[in-house]
Each structure stands twice: as structure tokens, then as C-alpha cells.
CSV table of C-alpha atoms and ligand atoms in Angstrom, one decimal:
chain,number,residue,atom,x,y,z
A,1,MET,CA,-5.9,-6.3,0.3
A,2,LEU,CA,-8.1,-9.3,-0.3
A,3,CYS,CA,-9.9,-11.4,2.3
A,4,HIS,CA,-9.2,-15.1,2.2
A,5,LEU,CA,-12.3,-16.4,0.5
A,6,ASN,CA,-11.6,-19.6,-1.4
A,7,ASP,CA,-10.9,-19.7,-5.1
A,8,SER,CA,-12.7,-23.0,-5.4
A,9,MET,CA,-14.1,-22.2,-8.8
A,10,GLU,CA,-10.7,-23.1,-10.2
A,11,ASP,CA,-11.3,-21.1,-13.4
A,12,PRO,CA,-8.0,-21.3,-15.4
A,13,ASN,CA,-8.5,-17.7,-16.4
A,14,LEU,CA,-8.3,-16.5,-12.8
A,15,LEU,CA,-4.6,-15.6,-12.8
A,16,VAL,CA,-4.5,-14.1,-9.3
A,17,GLY,CA,-7.2,-15.0,-6.7
A,18,SER,CA,-7.3,-14.6,-3.0
A,19,SER,CA,-4.9,-17.4,-2.0
A,20,THR,CA,-1.7,-15.3,-2.1
A,21,SER,CA,-3.0,-12.2,-0.2
A,22,ASP,CA,-2.3,-10.1,-3.3
A,23,ASP,CA,-3.5,-6.5,-3.9
A,24,ALA,CA,-6.1,-7.3,-6.6
A,25,ALA,CA,-7.6,-10.2,-8.4
A,26,VAL,CA,-6.6,-10.7,-12.1
A,27,TYR,CA,-8.8,-12.4,-14.6
A,28,ARG,CA,-7.7,-13.2,-18.2
A,29,LEU,CA,-10.2,-12.1,-20.8
A,30,ASN,CA,-8.1,-13.1,-23.8
A,31,ASP,CA,-4.4,-13.3,-24.8
A,32,GLU,CA,-4.0,-9.6,-24.8
A,33,THR,CA,-6.0,-8.4,-21.9
A,34,ALA,CA,-6.6,-9.2,-18.2
A,35,LEU,CA,-9.1,-7.6,-15.9
A,36,VAL,CA,-7.7,-6.3,-12.6
A,37,GLN,CA,-10.2,-5.8,-9.8
A,38,THR,CA,-9.9,-4.4,-6.3
A,39,VAL,CA,-11.9,-2.6,-3.6
A,40,ASP,CA,-10.8,-0.5,-0.6
A,41,TYR,CA,-12.6,1.8,1.9
A,42,PHE,CA,-11.9,3.8,5.0
A,43,THR,CA,-13.4,5.8,7.8
A,44,PRO,CA,-11.9,9.4,7.7
A,45,VAL,CA,-8.2,9.6,8.3
A,46,VAL,CA,-8.1,13.4,8.1
A,47,ASP,CA,-10.6,16.2,8.9
A,48,ASP,CA,-10.8,17.8,5.5
A,49,PRO,CA,-13.4,16.0,3.4
A,50,TYR,CA,-11.8,16.8,0.1
A,51,THR,CA,-8.4,15.6,1.2
A,52,PHE,CA,-10.0,12.4,2.7
A,53,GLY,CA,-11.6,11.7,-0.7
A,54,GLN,CA,-8.2,12.2,-2.5
A,55,ILE,CA,-6.4,9.9,0.0
A,56,THR,CA,-9.1,7.2,-0.3
A,57,ALA,CA,-8.9,7.2,-4.1
A,58,ALA,CA,-5.1,7.2,-4.2
A,59,ASN,CA,-5.1,4.2,-1.8
A,60,ALA,CA,-7.7,2.3,-3.8
A,61,LEU,CA,-6.0,3.0,-7.1
A,62,SER,CA,-2.7,1.8,-5.6
A,63,ASP,CA,-3.8,-1.8,-5.6
A,64,ILE,CA,-4.2,-1.6,-9.3
A,65,TYR,CA,-0.7,0.0,-9.7
A,66,ALA,CA,0.8,-2.6,-7.4
A,67,MET,CA,-0.2,-5.3,-10.0
A,68,GLY,CA,1.5,-3.3,-12.8
A,69,ALA,CA,-1.9,-2.5,-14.3
A,70,LYS,CA,-3.6,0.6,-15.5
A,71,PRO,CA,-6.8,1.8,-13.8
A,72,LEU,CA,-9.8,2.4,-16.1
A,73,LEU,CA,-13.1,2.6,-14.1
A,74,ALA,CA,-14.0,3.3,-10.4
A,75,LEU,CA,-17.2,3.0,-8.5
A,76,ASN,CA,-17.8,4.9,-5.3
A,77,ILE,CA,-18.9,3.1,-2.0
A,78,ILE,CA,-20.3,5.6,0.5
A,79,GLY,CA,-21.7,5.3,4.0
A,80,PHE,CA,-22.9,8.7,5.3
A,81,PRO,CA,-24.7,10.0,8.4
A,82,VAL,CA,-27.2,12.2,6.5
A,83,LYS,CA,-28.9,13.4,9.7
A,84,LEU,CA,-25.7,14.4,11.4
A,85,LEU,CA,-23.6,15.9,8.7
A,86,SER,CA,-24.2,18.4,5.9
A,87,LEU,CA,-24.4,16.9,2.4
A,88,ASP,CA,-21.7,19.5,1.5
A,89,VAL,CA,-19.2,17.2,3.3
A,90,LEU,CA,-20.2,14.3,1.1
A,91,VAL,CA,-19.9,16.4,-2.0
A,92,GLU,CA,-16.4,17.4,-1.0
A,93,ILE,CA,-15.4,13.8,-0.3
A,94,LEU,CA,-16.6,12.7,-3.7
A,95,ARG,CA,-15.0,15.6,-5.4
A,96,GLY,CA,-11.6,14.7,-3.9
A,97,GLY,CA,-12.1,11.1,-5.0
A,98,ALA,CA,-13.1,12.1,-8.5
A,99,ASP,CA,-10.2,14.5,-8.9
A,100,LYS,CA,-7.7,11.8,-7.9
A,101,VAL,CA,-9.3,9.2,-10.2
A,102,LYS,CA,-9.2,11.7,-13.0
A,103,GLU,CA,-5.5,12.4,-12.3
A,104,ALA,CA,-5.0,8.6,-12.7
A,105,GLY,CA,-6.6,8.8,-16.1
A,106,ALA,CA,-9.6,6.7,-15.0
A,107,ILE,CA,-13.3,7.6,-14.7
A,108,VAL,CA,-15.8,7.4,-11.8
A,109,VAL,CA,-18.8,5.7,-13.4
A,110,GLY,CA,-21.2,5.5,-10.5
A,111,GLY,CA,-21.4,4.0,-7.1
A,112,HIS,CA,-23.8,3.3,-4.2
A,113,SER,CA,-24.4,5.0,-0.9
A,114,ILE,CA,-26.2,4.0,2.3
A,115,GLU,CA,-27.0,5.8,5.6
A,116,ASP,CA,-24.4,5.1,8.2
A,117,GLN,CA,-23.4,6.1,11.7
A,118,GLU,CA,-20.0,7.6,10.6
A,119,PRO,CA,-18.7,8.5,7.1
A,120,LYS,CA,-17.1,5.8,5.1
A,121,TYR,CA,-15.7,6.1,1.6
A,122,GLY,CA,-14.1,3.8,-0.7
A,123,LEU,CA,-13.8,2.8,-4.3
A,124,ALA,CA,-14.0,-0.4,-6.3
A,125,VAL,CA,-11.5,0.0,-9.1
A,126,THR,CA,-11.2,-1.9,-12.4
A,127,GLY,CA,-8.0,-1.9,-14.4
A,128,ILE,CA,-6.4,-3.8,-17.3
A,129,ALA,CA,-3.0,-5.2,-18.0
A,130,HIS,CA,-1.4,-7.6,-20.4
A,131,PRO,CA,-1.9,-11.1,-18.9
A,132,ASP,CA,1.8,-11.8,-19.3
A,133,HIS,CA,2.9,-8.6,-17.6
A,134,ILE,CA,1.0,-8.9,-14.4
A,135,ILE,CA,3.3,-8.2,-11.4
A,136,THR,CA,2.1,-10.3,-8.4
A,137,ASN,CA,3.5,-10.5,-4.9
A,138,ALA,CA,4.2,-14.2,-5.4
A,139,THR,CA,7.2,-14.0,-7.7
A,140,ALA,CA,10.0,-12.6,-5.7
A,141,ARG,CA,13.3,-14.6,-6.2
A,142,PRO,CA,16.3,-15.0,-4.0
A,143,GLY,CA,18.9,-12.3,-4.8
A,144,ASP,CA,16.3,-9.7,-5.9
A,145,ALA,CA,16.7,-6.3,-4.4
A,146,LEU,CA,13.9,-4.7,-2.4
A,147,ILE,CA,12.8,-1.1,-3.3
A,148,LEU,CA,10.4,1.1,-1.4
A,149,THR,CA,8.8,4.1,-3.1
A,150,LYS,CA,7.4,6.2,-0.2
A,151,PRO,CA,8.9,6.9,3.2
A,152,LEU,CA,7.1,5.4,6.3
A,153,GLY,CA,5.3,7.0,9.1
A,154,THR,CA,1.8,8.2,8.0
A,155,GLY,CA,0.1,6.0,10.7
A,156,ILE,CA,2.1,7.7,13.4
A,157,ILE,CA,1.6,11.2,12.1
A,158,ASN,CA,-2.2,10.5,11.7
A,159,THR,CA,-2.3,9.4,15.3
A,160,ALA,CA,-0.4,12.5,16.3
A,161,ILE,CA,-2.8,14.7,14.3
A,162,LYS,CA,-5.8,13.2,16.2
A,163,GLY,CA,-3.9,13.8,19.5
A,164,LYS,CA,-3.2,17.4,18.4
A,165,MET,CA,0.6,16.6,18.7
A,166,ALA,CA,1.6,17.1,15.1
A,167,ASP,CA,2.7,20.5,13.7
A,168,SER,CA,1.6,21.7,10.3
A,169,ALA,CA,4.9,20.5,8.7
A,170,ALA,CA,4.3,17.0,9.8
A,171,SER,CA,0.7,16.9,8.8
A,172,ASN,CA,1.4,18.5,5.4
A,173,ALA,CA,4.1,15.9,4.7
A,174,ALA,CA,1.8,13.1,5.6
A,175,VAL,CA,-1.1,14.5,3.4
A,176,ASN,CA,1.3,15.0,0.5
A,177,LEU,CA,2.4,11.4,0.7
A,178,MET,CA,-1.0,9.9,1.2
A,179,THR,CA,-2.6,11.8,-1.7
A,180,ALA,CA,0.3,10.9,-4.1
A,181,LEU,CA,-0.6,8.3,-6.7
A,182,ASN,CA,1.7,5.3,-7.2
A,183,ASP,CA,1.3,5.8,-11.0
A,184,ARG,CA,4.8,6.9,-11.8
A,185,ALA,CA,6.4,4.3,-9.5
A,186,ALA,CA,4.3,1.6,-11.2
A,187,ARG,CA,5.3,2.8,-14.7
A,188,VAL,CA,9.0,2.7,-13.9
A,189,MET,CA,8.6,-0.7,-12.2
A,190,VAL,CA,6.8,-2.2,-15.3
A,191,ASP,CA,9.3,-0.6,-17.7
A,192,LEU,CA,12.3,-2.0,-15.9
A,193,GLY,CA,10.8,-5.5,-15.4
A,194,ALA,CA,10.1,-5.8,-11.7
A,195,ALA,CA,9.9,-9.4,-10.4
A,196,ALA,CA,7.2,-8.8,-7.7
A,197,CYS,CA,5.3,-6.0,-6.0
A,198,THR,CA,2.8,-5.1,-3.4
A,199,ASP,CA,1.8,-1.8,-1.8
A,200,VAL,CA,2.4,-0.9,1.8
A,201,THR,CA,-0.8,-0.3,3.7
A,202,GLY,CA,-2.4,-1.5,6.9
A,203,PHE,CA,0.0,-4.3,7.8
A,204,GLY,CA,3.0,-1.9,7.7
A,205,LEU,CA,6.2,-2.5,5.8
A,206,VAL,CA,7.0,-5.8,7.7
A,207,GLY,CA,3.5,-7.1,7.2
A,208,HIS,CA,3.3,-6.6,3.5
A,209,LEU,CA,6.9,-7.8,3.0
A,210,TYR,CA,5.8,-10.9,5.0
A,211,GLU,CA,2.9,-11.5,2.6
A,212,MET,CA,5.3,-11.2,-0.4
A,213,LEU,CA,7.8,-13.6,1.2
A,214,ALA,CA,5.1,-16.1,2.1
A,215,ALA,CA,3.5,-16.0,-1.3
A,216,SER,CA,6.9,-16.3,-3.0
A,217,GLY,CA,8.4,-19.0,-0.8
A,218,VAL,CA,11.4,-17.0,0.1
A,219,GLY,CA,12.9,-14.9,3.0
A,220,GLY,CA,14.0,-11.4,3.2
A,221,ARG,CA,16.5,-9.0,4.9
A,222,MET,CA,16.1,-5.3,5.4
A,223,PHE,CA,18.8,-2.7,6.3
A,224,LEU,CA,17.3,-0.4,8.9
A,225,PRO,CA,19.4,2.7,8.1
A,226,GLU,CA,18.3,2.5,4.4
A,227,ILE,CA,14.6,2.6,5.1
A,228,PRO,CA,13.2,6.0,4.5
A,229,VAL,CA,11.0,7.5,7.3
A,230,LEU,CA,9.2,10.9,7.2
A,231,ASP,CA,10.8,13.6,9.3
A,232,GLN,CA,9.1,14.1,12.7
A,233,VAL,CA,8.0,10.4,12.8
A,234,ARG,CA,10.7,9.3,15.3
A,235,PRO,CA,10.1,12.1,17.8
A,236,LEU,CA,6.4,11.6,17.6
A,237,ALA,CA,6.8,7.8,18.0
A,238,GLU,CA,8.9,8.5,21.1
A,239,LEU,CA,6.0,10.6,22.5
A,240,GLY,CA,3.9,7.4,22.3
A,241,MET,CA,2.1,8.3,19.0
A,242,ALA,CA,2.4,4.8,17.4
A,243,PRO,CA,-1.1,3.6,16.6
A,244,GLY,CA,-2.5,0.4,18.1
A,245,GLY,CA,-2.2,-1.2,14.7
A,246,ALA,CA,1.6,-1.0,14.8
A,247,TYR,CA,1.7,-3.0,18.0
A,248,ARG,CA,-0.8,-5.5,16.6
A,249,ASN,CA,1.2,-5.9,13.4
A,250,LEU,CA,4.4,-6.6,15.5
A,251,GLU,CA,2.5,-9.1,17.6
A,252,PHE,CA,1.0,-10.9,14.7
A,253,LEU,CA,4.3,-11.2,12.9
A,254,ALA,CA,6.5,-11.9,15.9
A,255,GLU,CA,7.4,-15.4,14.9
A,256,TRP,CA,8.7,-14.3,11.5
A,257,LEU,CA,10.7,-11.3,12.6
A,258,ARG,CA,14.4,-11.5,13.4
A,259,TRP,CA,15.7,-8.2,14.7
A,260,ASP,CA,19.4,-7.3,15.2
A,261,ALA,CA,19.8,-7.2,19.0
A,262,ASP,CA,20.1,-3.4,19.5
A,263,ILE,CA,17.2,-2.3,17.3
A,264,LYS,CA,15.0,-0.1,19.4
A,265,ASP,CA,11.3,-0.6,20.0
A,266,ILE,CA,10.6,2.7,18.3
A,267,ASP,CA,12.2,1.5,15.0
A,268,ARG,CA,10.3,-1.8,15.2
A,269,LEU,CA,7.0,0.2,15.6
A,270,ILE,CA,7.9,2.4,12.6
A,271,LEU,CA,8.5,-0.6,10.4
A,272,ALA,CA,5.1,-2.0,11.5
A,273,ASP,CA,3.3,1.3,11.3
A,274,PRO,CA,0.0,0.9,9.3
A,275,GLN,CA,0.4,3.1,6.2
A,276,THR,CA,-2.5,4.9,4.6
A,277,SER,CA,-1.9,5.0,0.8
A,278,GLY,CA,1.7,3.9,1.2
A,279,GLY,CA,4.3,3.3,-1.4
A,280,LEU,CA,5.1,0.3,-3.6
A,281,LEU,CA,7.4,-2.4,-2.3
A,282,ILE,CA,9.2,-3.8,-5.3
A,283,ALA,CA,11.4,-6.9,-5.8
A,284,VAL,CA,13.7,-6.5,-8.8
A,285,SER,CA,16.8,-8.4,-10.0
A,286,ALA,CA,19.9,-7.0,-8.3
A,287,ASP,CA,21.5,-6.0,-11.5
A,288,ARG,CA,18.6,-3.6,-12.3
A,289,ALA,CA,18.1,-2.2,-8.8
A,290,GLU,CA,20.3,0.9,-9.2
A,291,GLU,CA,18.8,1.7,-12.5
A,292,MET,CA,15.3,1.4,-11.0
A,293,VAL,CA,16.2,3.7,-8.1
A,294,SER,CA,17.6,6.3,-10.4
A,295,SER,CA,14.6,6.1,-12.8
A,296,LEU,CA,12.2,6.4,-9.9
A,297,GLN,CA,14.1,9.5,-8.7
A,298,GLU,CA,14.1,11.0,-12.2
A,299,ALA,CA,10.3,10.4,-12.2
A,300,GLY,CA,10.0,12.4,-8.9
A,301,VAL,CA,9.5,9.2,-6.8
A,302,ALA,CA,11.6,8.8,-3.6
A,303,GLY,CA,12.7,5.2,-4.4
A,304,ALA,CA,15.1,3.7,-1.9
A,305,LEU,CA,16.9,0.3,-1.9
A,306,ILE,CA,16.0,-1.1,1.5
A,307,GLY,CA,16.8,-4.8,1.4
A,308,GLN,CA,17.1,-8.1,-0.4
A,309,ILE,CA,15.2,-11.4,-1.0
A,310,ILE,CA,17.0,-14.4,0.3
A,311,GLU,CA,16.6,-18.2,0.0
A,312,SER,CA,14.6,-19.5,2.9
A,313,ASP,CA,11.9,-22.2,3.4
A,314,GLN,CA,10.2,-19.9,5.9
A,315,PRO,CA,9.1,-16.3,5.3
A,316,LEU,CA,11.5,-14.9,7.8
A,317,ILE,CA,12.4,-11.2,7.8
A,318,HIS,CA,15.8,-10.3,9.1
A,319,VAL,CA,16.1,-6.6,10.1
A,320,GLU,CA,19.7,-5.5,10.2
A,321,LYS,CA,21.3,-2.4,11.7
B,1,CO,CO1,-5.9,-2.4,-0.6
B,2,CO,CO1,-1.6,-6.5,0.7
B,3,CO,CO1,-2.5,-3.5,-1.4
């Protein structure tokens, strides 16, 4: 996710800047190659440092995949309380990150650390793509189908883990999802010519869909029963485990959301649940949607058809029962 700094330099080679809230910046080097650049970092989302490193790297790499690009290089960003925690913890975080970057076929080439009150870890990732084959969040078209490649609910499960309310099945499911790279999903999406893409992270499914709709000048509809959610998420949400971010996302997006009348608050919170290292949200022409879902599933990715892009002069999201 990019902050809204201005792109006032107006360099024609800057193909994607910060004005469309896209996942990464894209800069054309020549007719064959564009540079894709992103950075992301977190405070720990899980107790195990190795797992935390893996999740952070999978999440940072995801912004490269969401552009249809290939990651090449990563730099570590580290804040660490050297006086409070053993350096072994830091070593494990970095090992988790390095293993994930390696799995992605990229290389960690350095980084920088500072002393900090609590651990923070992130990566700046550089990737490449063909300048004509970049998949932005600003090119969804009315009629496109919407596909989501990971189930929702990691924010709720992470909150439950912190509250000691999640069983091991729930936490394992969340960890498996958060450490999973979006590499295969991105490959299928590029091969089958996706129209637009973003990844689902802190703003939740509705927040990142809103960004795509606003950047593309369209509206959207989603079909609640088709949206995949991790097992255990509904019962945990009913126990009050939805994180503050889910409420804030709903509040922030209220004027753009149109819910069918009998959709429960729990379901609204799940659709706004901040995801850590979530899946790709892909817009693809309707006639290729089924092929994309089956190709994703053949690649071991839980792709699901969850909605549709519609014509609209406002980025409204209709959620239907
Ligand atoms: Co990001
Ligand atoms: Co985003
Ligand atoms: Co992103």
C-alpha cells in the first residue's frame, strides 16, 4: 500500500505512482522492462519469530505479485529492542524472511536495522515486469468478474490468538494462509490476462475493492455466500474477536457500502477484517472467469468467484445475500 505523496515529478516513465493507491510503483526502464518497487513492515502478528519473518516477507512480496510482476531483490528493514530481547529472536525473524524470499526466487541483498522499543520487520522489494503487462488496480471494466484467491478471516483469528481464544486448528489455518506466497495466483492471473488486481491487506476485502473501484471509475457487487471465509472465523467473530481495524474500515467506507437489508453485522465485519498477507483480488473478463478459477485450483490456489464489476460513476460496493 502506498501513501498519497504527490507524483508531481510527472516523469512519463512513471507508469504507476501514488495517485491510484496501487500496491507498488512501476517505472519503465526501456521497452522491455519496468521496475516495480514496494515496501511493507509490521510489528509481530504471531509469537514465533521465524513464522513472523515468513509472514512479513510473504506480505511484502505480495505487492509485487499483485502488479503481475516478478520479485528480484529484497532489503530488510528492522527495528529491534536489543536490550530486551535476545538476538536469537532477530536471527529467527530474518531467517523466516530470507527463506520466504528464497521460495519466491528472489534474494535478500542487505538491509538496515535500528534499536526500537518493540520489534518491527519489513522488506523493500524490487521486481520487474514487461511494461505492457503490468496489472494495476485502475483498469477494472464493467462486466469483469471478481476473483479472490485466499479466504478471509486472518485478522479475526490473530485477535483471537492474542486473547487466547483460538484453538490450534484455527491458528494453524491462519498461519498457513499468511505464509503462503501469492506467486502461483499471480502466474495464473498473468497467463490468463487479468484486467486489474490488488491484494487484500489492512483495509479488508471491502477496502481494497473500494480502492480498485475508485481507481478504475466503476462500481462493484459481491455475493456474500460466495466469499470464502476460514473455518472458525464466524464463531470467533460472534465472540467479539473482530479487531478494531475491522470496525474502522467499515466506518471509513460507510458511504460507499450498500448492504442487502438482512446481512448481519458479523458478516460486515468479516468483509472488512484487516488481512495480513491476504490473497489477490482479481478482475478478469467474464468469459475467462471460470477458466481462471479452475486454473487457480489446479495450481493449488483456493480461487473463488465472488462478484462483478458494474458501471457506476461512484465507487459503490453492493453486497448481496
Ligand atoms: Co502492502
Ligand atoms: Co492496497
Ligand atoms: Co497491497
